[in-house]
Short mmCIF file of C-alpha atoms and ligand atoms in Angstrom, two decimals:
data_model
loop_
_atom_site.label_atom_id
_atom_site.label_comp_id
_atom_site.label_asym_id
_atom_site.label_seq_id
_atom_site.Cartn_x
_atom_site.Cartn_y
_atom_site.Cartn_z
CA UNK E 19 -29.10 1.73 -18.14
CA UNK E 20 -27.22 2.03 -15.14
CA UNK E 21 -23.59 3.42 -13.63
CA UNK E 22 -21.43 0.73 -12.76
CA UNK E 23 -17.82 0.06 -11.73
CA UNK E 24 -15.97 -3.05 -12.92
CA UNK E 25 -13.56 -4.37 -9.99
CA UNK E 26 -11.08 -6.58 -11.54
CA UNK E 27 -9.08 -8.83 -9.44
CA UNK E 28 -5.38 -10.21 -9.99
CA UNK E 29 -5.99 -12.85 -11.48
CA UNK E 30 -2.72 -15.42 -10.43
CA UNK E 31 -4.18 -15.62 -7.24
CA UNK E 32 -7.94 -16.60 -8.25
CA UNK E 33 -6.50 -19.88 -8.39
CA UNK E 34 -7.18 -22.88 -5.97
CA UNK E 35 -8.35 -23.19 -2.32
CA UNK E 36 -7.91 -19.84 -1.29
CA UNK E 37 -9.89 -18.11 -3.87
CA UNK E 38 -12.94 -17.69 -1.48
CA UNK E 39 -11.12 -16.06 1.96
CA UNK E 40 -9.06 -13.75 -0.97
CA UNK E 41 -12.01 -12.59 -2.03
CA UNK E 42 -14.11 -11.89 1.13
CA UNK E 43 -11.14 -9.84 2.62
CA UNK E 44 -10.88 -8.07 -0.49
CA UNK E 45 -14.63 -7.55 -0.42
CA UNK E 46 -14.06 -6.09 3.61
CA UNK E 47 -11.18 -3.92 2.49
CA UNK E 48 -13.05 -2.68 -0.27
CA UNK E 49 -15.79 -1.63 1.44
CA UNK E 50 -13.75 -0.15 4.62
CA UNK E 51 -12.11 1.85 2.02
CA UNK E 52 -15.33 3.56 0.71
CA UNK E 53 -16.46 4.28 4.67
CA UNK E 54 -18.53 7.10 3.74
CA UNK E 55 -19.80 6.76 0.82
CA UNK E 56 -23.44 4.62 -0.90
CA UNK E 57 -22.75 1.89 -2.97
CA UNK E 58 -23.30 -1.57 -3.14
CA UNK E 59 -20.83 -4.20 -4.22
CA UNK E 60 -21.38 -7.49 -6.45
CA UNK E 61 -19.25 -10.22 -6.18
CA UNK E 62 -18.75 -12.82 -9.05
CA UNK E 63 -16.47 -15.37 -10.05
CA UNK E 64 -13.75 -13.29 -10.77
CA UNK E 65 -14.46 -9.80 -11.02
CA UNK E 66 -16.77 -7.30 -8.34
CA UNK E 67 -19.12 -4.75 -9.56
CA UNK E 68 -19.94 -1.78 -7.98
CA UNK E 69 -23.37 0.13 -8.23
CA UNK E 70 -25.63 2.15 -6.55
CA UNK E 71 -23.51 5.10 -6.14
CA UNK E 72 -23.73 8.55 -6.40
CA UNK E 73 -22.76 10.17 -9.33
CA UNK E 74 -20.95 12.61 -7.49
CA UNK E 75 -19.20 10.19 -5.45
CA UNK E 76 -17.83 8.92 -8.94
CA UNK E 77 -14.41 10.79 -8.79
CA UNK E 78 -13.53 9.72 -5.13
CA UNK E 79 -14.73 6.14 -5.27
CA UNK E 80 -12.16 6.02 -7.95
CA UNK E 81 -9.49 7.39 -6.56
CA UNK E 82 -9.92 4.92 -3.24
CA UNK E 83 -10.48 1.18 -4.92
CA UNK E 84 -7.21 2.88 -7.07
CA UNK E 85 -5.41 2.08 -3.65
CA UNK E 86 -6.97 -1.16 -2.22
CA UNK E 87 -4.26 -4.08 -3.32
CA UNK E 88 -5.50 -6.70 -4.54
CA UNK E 89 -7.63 -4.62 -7.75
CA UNK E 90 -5.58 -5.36 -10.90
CA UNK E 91 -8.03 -2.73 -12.97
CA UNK E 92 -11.03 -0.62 -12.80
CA UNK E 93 -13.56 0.37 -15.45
CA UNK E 94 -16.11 3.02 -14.79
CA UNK E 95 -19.02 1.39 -17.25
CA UNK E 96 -22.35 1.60 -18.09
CA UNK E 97 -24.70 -1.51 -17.71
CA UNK E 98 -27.85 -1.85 -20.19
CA UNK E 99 -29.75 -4.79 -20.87
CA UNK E 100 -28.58 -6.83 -24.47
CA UNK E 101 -29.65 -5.25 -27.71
CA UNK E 102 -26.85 -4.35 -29.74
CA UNK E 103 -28.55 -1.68 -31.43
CA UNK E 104 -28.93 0.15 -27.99
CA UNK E 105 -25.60 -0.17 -27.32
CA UNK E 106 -23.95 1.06 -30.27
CA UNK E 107 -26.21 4.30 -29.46
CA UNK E 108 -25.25 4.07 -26.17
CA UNK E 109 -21.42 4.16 -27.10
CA UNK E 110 -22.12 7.01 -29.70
CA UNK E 111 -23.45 9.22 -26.94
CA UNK E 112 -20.88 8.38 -23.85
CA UNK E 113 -17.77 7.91 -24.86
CA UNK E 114 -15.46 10.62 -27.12
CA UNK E 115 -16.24 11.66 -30.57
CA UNK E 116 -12.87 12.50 -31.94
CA UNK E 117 -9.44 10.03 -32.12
CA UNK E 118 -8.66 7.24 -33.09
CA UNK E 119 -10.23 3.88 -31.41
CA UNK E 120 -11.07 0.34 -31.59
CA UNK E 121 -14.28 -2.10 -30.31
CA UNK E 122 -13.42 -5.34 -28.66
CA UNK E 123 -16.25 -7.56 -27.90
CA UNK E 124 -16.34 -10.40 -25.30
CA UNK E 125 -19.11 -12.61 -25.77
CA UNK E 126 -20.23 -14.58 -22.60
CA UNK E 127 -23.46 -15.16 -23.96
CA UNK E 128 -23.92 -17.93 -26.95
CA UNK E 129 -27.63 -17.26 -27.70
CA UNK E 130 -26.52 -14.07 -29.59
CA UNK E 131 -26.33 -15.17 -33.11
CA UNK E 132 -23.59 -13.08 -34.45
CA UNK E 133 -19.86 -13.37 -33.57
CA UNK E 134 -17.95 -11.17 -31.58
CA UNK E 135 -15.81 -9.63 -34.71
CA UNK E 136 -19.31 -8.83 -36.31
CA UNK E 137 -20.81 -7.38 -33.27
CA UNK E 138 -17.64 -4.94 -32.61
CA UNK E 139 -17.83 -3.73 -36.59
CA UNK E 140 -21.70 -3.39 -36.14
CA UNK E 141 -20.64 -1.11 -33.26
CA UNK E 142 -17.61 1.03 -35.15
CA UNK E 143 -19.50 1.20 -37.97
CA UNK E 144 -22.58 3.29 -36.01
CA UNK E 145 -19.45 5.04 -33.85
CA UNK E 146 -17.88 6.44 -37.66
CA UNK E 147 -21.03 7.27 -38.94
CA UNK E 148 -22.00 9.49 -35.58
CA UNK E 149 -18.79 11.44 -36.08
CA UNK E 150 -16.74 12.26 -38.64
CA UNK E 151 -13.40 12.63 -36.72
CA UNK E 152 -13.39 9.18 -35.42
CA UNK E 153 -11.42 6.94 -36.98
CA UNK E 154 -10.93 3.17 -36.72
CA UNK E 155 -7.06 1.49 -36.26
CA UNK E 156 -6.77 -1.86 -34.68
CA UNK E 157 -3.59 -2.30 -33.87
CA UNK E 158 -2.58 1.79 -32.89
CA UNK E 159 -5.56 3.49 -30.77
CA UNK E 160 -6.68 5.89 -28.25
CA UNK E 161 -9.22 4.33 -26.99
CA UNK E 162 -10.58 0.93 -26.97
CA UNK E 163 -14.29 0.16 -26.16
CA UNK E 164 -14.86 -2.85 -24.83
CA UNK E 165 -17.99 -4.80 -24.79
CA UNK E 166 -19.03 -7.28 -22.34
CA UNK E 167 -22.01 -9.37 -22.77
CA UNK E 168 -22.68 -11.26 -19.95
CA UNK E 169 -24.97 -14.31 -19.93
CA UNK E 170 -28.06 -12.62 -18.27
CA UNK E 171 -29.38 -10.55 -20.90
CA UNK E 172 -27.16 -7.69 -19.80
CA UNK E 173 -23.70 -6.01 -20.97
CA UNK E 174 -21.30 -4.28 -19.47
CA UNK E 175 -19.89 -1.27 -21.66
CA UNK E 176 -16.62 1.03 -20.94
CA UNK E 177 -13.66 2.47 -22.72
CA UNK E 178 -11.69 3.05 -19.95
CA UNK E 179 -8.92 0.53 -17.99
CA UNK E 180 -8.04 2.59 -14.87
CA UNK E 181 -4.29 0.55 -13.56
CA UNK E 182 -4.60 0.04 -9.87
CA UNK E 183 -2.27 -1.33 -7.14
CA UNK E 184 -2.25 -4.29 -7.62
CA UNK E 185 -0.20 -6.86 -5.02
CA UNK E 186 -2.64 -8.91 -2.73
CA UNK E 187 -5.53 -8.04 -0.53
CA UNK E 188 -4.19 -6.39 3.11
CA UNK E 189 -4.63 -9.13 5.40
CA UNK E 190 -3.59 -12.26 3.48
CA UNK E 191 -0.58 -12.56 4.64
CA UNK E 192 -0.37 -11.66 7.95
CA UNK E 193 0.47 -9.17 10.25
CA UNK E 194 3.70 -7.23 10.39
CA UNK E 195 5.47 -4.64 12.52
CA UNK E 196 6.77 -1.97 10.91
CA UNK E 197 9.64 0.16 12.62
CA UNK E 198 8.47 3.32 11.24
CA UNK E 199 10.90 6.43 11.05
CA UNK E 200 9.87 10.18 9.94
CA UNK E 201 12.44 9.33 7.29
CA UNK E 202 11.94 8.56 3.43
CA UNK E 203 12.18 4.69 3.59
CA UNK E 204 10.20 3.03 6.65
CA UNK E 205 6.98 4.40 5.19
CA UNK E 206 7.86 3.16 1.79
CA UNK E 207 8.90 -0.38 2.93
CA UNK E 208 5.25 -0.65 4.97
CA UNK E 209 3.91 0.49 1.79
CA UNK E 210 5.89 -2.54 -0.35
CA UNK E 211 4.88 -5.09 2.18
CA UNK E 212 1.38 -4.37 2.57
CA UNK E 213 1.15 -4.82 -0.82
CA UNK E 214 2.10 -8.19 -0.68
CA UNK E 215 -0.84 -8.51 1.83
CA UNK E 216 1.24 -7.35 5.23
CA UNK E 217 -1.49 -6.10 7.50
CA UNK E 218 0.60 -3.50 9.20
CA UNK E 219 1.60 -2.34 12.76
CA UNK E 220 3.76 0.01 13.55
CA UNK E 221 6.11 1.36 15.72
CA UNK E 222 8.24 4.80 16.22
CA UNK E 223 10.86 5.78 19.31
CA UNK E 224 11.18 8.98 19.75
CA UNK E 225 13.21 11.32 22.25
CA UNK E 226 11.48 13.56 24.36
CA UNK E 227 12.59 16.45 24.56
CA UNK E 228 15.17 16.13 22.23
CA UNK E 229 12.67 15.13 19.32
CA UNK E 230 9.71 17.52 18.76
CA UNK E 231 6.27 17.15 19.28
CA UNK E 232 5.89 17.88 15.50
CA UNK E 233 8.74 15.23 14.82
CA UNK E 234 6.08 12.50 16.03
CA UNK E 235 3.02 14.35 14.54
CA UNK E 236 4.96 14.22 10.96
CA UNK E 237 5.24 10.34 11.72
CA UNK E 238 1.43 10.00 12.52
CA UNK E 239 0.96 12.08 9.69
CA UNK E 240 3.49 9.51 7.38
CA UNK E 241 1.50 6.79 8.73
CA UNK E 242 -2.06 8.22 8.02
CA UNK E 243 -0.62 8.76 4.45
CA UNK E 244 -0.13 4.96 3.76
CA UNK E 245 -3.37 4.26 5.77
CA UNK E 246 -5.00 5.02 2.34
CA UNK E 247 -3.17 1.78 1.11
CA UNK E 248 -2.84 -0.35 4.53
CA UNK E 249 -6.55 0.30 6.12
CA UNK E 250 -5.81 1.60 9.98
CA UNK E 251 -2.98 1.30 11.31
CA UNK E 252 -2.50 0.85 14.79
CA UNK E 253 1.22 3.37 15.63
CA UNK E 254 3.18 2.35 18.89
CA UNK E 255 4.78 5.42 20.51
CA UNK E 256 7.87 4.25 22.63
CA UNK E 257 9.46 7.15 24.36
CA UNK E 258 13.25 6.17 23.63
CA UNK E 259 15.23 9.10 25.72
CA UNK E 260 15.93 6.76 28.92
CA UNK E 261 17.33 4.10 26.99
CA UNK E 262 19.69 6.34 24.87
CA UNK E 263 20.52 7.80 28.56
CA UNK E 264 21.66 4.72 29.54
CA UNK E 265 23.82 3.28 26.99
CA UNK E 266 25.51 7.13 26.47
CA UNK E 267 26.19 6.73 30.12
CA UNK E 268 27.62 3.03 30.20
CA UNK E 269 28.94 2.59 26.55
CA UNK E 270 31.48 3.66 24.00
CA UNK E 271 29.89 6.08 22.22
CA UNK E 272 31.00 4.51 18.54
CA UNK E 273 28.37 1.48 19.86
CA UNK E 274 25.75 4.08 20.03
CA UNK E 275 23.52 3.64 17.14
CA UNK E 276 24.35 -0.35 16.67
CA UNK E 277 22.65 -1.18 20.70
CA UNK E 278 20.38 1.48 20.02
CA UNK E 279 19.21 -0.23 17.25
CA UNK E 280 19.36 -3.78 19.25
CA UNK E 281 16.96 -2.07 21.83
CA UNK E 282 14.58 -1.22 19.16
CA UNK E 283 14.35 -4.69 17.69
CA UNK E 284 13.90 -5.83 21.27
CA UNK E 285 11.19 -3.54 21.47
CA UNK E 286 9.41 -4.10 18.38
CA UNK E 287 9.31 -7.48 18.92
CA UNK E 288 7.98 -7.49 22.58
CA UNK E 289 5.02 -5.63 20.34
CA UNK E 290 4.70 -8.13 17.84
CA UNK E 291 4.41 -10.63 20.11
CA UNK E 292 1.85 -8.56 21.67
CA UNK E 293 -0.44 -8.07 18.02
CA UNK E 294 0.05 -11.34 16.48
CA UNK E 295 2.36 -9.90 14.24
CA UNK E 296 4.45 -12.81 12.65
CA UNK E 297 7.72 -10.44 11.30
CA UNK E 298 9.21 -7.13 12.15
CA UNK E 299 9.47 -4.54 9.00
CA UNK E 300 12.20 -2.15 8.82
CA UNK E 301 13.08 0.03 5.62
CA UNK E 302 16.83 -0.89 5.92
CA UNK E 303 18.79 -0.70 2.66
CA UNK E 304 22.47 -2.66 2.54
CA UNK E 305 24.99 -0.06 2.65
CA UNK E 306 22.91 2.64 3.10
CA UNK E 307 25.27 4.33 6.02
CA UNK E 308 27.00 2.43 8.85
CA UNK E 309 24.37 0.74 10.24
CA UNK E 310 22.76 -0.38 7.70
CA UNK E 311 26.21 -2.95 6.87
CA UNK E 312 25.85 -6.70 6.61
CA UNK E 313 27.65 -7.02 10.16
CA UNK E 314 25.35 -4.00 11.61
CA UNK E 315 22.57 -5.92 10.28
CA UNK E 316 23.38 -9.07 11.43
CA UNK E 317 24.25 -7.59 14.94
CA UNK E 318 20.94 -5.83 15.67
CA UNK E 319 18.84 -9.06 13.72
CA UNK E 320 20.85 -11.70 16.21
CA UNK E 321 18.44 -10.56 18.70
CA UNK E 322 15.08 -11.39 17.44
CA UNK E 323 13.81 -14.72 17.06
CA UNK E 324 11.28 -13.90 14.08
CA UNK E 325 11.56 -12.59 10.28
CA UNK E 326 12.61 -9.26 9.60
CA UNK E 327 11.54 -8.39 6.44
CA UNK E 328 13.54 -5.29 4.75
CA UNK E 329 11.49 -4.63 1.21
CA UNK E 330 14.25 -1.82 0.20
CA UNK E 331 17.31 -3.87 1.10
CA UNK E 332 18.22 -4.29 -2.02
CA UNK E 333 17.16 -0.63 -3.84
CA UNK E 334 18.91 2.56 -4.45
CA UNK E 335 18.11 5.69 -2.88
CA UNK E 336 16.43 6.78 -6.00
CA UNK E 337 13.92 4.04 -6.23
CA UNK E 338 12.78 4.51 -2.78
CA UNK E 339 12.41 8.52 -3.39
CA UNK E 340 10.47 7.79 -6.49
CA UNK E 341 7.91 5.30 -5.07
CA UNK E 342 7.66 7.93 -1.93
CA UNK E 343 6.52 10.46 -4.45
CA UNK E 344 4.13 7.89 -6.25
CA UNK E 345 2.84 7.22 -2.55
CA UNK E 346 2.71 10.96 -1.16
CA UNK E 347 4.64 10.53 1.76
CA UNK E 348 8.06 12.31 0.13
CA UNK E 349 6.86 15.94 0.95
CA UNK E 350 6.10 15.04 4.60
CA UNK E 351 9.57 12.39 5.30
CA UNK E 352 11.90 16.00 3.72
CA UNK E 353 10.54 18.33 6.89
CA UNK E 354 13.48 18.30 8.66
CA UNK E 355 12.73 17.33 12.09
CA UNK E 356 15.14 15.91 13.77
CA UNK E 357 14.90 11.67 14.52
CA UNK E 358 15.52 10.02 17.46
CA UNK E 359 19.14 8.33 16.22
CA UNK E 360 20.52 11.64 14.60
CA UNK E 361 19.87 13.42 18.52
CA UNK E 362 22.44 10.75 19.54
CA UNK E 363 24.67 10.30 16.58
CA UNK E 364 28.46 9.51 17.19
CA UNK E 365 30.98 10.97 14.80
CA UNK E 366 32.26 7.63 13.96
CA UNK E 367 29.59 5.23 14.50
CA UNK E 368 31.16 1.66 14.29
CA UNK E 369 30.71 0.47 10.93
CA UNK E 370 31.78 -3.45 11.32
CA UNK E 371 30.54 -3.92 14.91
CA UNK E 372 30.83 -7.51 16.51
CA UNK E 373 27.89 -9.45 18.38
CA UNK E 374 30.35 -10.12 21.53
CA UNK E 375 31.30 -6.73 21.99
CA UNK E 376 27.27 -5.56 22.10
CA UNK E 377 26.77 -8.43 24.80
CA UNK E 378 29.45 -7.29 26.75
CA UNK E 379 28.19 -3.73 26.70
CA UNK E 380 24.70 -4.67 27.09
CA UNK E 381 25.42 -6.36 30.20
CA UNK E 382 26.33 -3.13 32.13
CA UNK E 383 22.41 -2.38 31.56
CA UNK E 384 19.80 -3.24 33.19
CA UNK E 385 17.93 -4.34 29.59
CA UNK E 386 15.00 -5.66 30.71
CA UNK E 387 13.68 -2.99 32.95
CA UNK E 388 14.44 -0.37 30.52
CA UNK E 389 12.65 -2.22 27.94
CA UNK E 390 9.89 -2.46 30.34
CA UNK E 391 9.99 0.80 31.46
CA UNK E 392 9.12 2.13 27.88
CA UNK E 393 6.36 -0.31 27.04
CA UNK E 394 4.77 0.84 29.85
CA UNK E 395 4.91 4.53 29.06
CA UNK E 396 4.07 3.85 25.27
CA UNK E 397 1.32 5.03 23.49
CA UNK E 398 -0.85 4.04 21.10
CA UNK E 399 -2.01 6.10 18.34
CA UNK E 400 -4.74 4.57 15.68
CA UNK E 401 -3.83 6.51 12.16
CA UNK E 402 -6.93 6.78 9.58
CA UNK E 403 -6.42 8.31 6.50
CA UNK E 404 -9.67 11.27 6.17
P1 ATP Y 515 14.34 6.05 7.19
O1 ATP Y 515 14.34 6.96 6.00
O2 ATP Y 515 13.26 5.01 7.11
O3 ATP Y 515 14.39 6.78 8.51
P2 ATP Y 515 17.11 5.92 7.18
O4 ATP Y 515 17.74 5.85 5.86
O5 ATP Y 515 17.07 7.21 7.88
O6 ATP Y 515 15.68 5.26 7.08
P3 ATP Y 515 18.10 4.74 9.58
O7 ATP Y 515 17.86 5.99 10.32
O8 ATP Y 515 19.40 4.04 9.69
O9 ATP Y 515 17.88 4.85 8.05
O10 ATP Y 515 16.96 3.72 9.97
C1 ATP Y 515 16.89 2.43 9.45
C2 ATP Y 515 15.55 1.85 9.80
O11 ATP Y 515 15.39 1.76 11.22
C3 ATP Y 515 14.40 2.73 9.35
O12 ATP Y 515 14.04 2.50 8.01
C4 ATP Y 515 13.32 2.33 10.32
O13 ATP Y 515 12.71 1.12 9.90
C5 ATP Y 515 14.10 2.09 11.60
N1 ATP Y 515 14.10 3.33 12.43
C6 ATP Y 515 15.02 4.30 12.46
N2 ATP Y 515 14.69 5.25 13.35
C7 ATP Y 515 13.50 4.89 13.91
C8 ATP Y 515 12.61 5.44 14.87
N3 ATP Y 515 12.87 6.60 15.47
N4 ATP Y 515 11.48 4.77 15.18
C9 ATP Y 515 11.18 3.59 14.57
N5 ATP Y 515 11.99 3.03 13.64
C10 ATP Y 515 13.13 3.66 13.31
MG1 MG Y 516 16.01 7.60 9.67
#
């Protein structure tokens, strides 16, 4: 008899050519998320096992794989050669002896003679007759254990479906650059597109010394937090003061935010070009506030010349807050340190701004050399979650 996890994998994308590069990355990511720990991981078909660990490791290697996308479900289970006397025994003594529960058995392997209905009432029957406050109901349960009899002459047993993340394995999909905030929704919209398999990049502005030093520490610390779901991620510090400078100096102030913004798309794509990152992420929501307006939006995309993918665009305030809690990051995006755009807010930031008009501004700047100017003074920061 011996500990085992059972890894199992969304199943929709099992299907066709791509089955065998999903499953090695989702293989790599599971085992960079366990750094640390013993274990070793089977791979079949469609499902991974995980043994060899130690028992005390239990708890945390379930709390990890409960973040790796890509895992539909995990069972913590106990593997013991086939003999279905043994493993009604086995059931009596692991799993609870009071409620109400059910068996299902799943029988891979046809050499057993009896059917999978007679195997699971074998099983509840030695269950009831262990303990008196177990009862069986079919249909309305606590608990269901689940029997697994695998063609080898061994079964898996378990009672337990932990729900995971789900979405596809980081890495399938590319590589994006997120334009990460210390606010509530750039972490969140990272979080939404690595889970569609968005291996992410990111990148903050901040305004020395008008932003703090712990304003950019609670963004490393935002982007740590998602590390847990994204693996490493590799944080772009652009110092943004210069450029805000400028425009203040040479612009109408109402244009502030909207060629601000245009500067950091510039930016962030300059770095995506730079990573191999094939769209820029931003945690934009339509209507938010002024900037965040079809025309503001379409202003400050006209001047990249890749995707920009905006996960949130279309959810309320609400939604994002509650998958921020779900995700940790809430407590950390509330400390109020001041961000880069509020240091240089306008009281009447242009809410329908036109494309011409940012041109025309723009071209009292000298653009490129203050874009070049702050890639060349960035720095980069590599976030781990510990
Ligand atoms: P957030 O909560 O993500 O900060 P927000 O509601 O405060 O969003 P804005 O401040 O208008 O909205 O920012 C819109 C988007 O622009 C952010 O989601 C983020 O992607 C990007 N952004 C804003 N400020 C910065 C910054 N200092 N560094 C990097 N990206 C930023
Ligand atoms: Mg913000």
């Amino acid at each position: 008899m011996e500990k085992t996890i059972l890894i199992r994998i969304g199943e929709i994308f099992l299907k066709g050519n791509n089955k065998s590069f999903f499953l090695a990355l989702l293989k790599k990511n599971i085992i960079e998320s366990l750094d640390g720990l013993d274990f070793k991981l089977i791979t079949t078909n469609n499902r991974m096992y995980l043994e060899k660990y130690n028992d005390s490791d239990e708890a945390e290697i379930l709390s990890r794989l409960q973040c790796v996308f890509g895992i539909h479900s995990i069972s913590p289970a106990v593997k013991i050669a086939t003999d279905i006397e043994q493993i009604a025994k086995v059931c009596c003594e692991l799993f609870p002896k009071e409620g109400v529960f059910r068996v299902t058995v799943n029988r891979a392997d046809k050499r057993i003679d009896k059917t999978s209905s007679q195997i699971a009432a074998f099983i509840g029957g030695v269950m009831l007759k262990n303990s008196n406050k177990l009862k069986v109901n079919l249909f309305n349960y606590d608990f269901d254990v689940e029997v697994d009899i695998r063609e080898k002459g061994y079964s898996y047993i378990f009672y337990k479906r932990i729900p995971c993340a789900g979405g596809l394995p980081v890495g399938c999909s590319g590589n994006g650059m997120l334009l990460l905030s210390g606010g509530i929704d750039s972490p969140v919209a990272g979080y939404l597109m690595a889970k569609r398999g968005v291996k992410i990049y990111a990148v903050h502005y901040h305004s020395f010394p008008y932003t703090s030093e712990q304003a950019k520490e609670k963004v490393l610390s935002l982007a740590r937090t998602i590390s847990r779901y994204t693996g490493e991620i590799e944080l772009y510090v652009v110092p943004f003061t210069d450029i805000q400078y400028a425009i203040k100096e040479h612009c109408p102030i109402q244009y502030m935010i909207t060629l601000m913004r245009r500067f950091m798309m510039k930016i962030a794509e300059k770095l995506a070009k730079n990573t191999g990152c094939g769209a820029i992420i931003t945690g934009e929501s339509l209507g938010q506030v002024a900037s965040q307006t079809m025309e503001s939006i379409n202003v400050t995309n006209s001047v990249v010349n890749m995707p920009v993918f905006r996960p949130l665009v279309g959810f309320d305030k609400q939604q994002i807050v509650e998958i921020s809690k779900n995700i940790d990051t809430y407590e950390t995006s509330i400390l109020p340190y001041e961000d880069c755009c509020t240091v240089f807010l306008p009281k009447n930031p242009v809410i329908k701004p036109k494309i011409s008009y940012a041109l025309d501004f723009e071209s009292r700047l000298d653009c490129d050399k203050l874009i070049a100017d702050a890639l060349e003074k960035t720095e980069i920061v590599r976030c781990h979650f510990k």
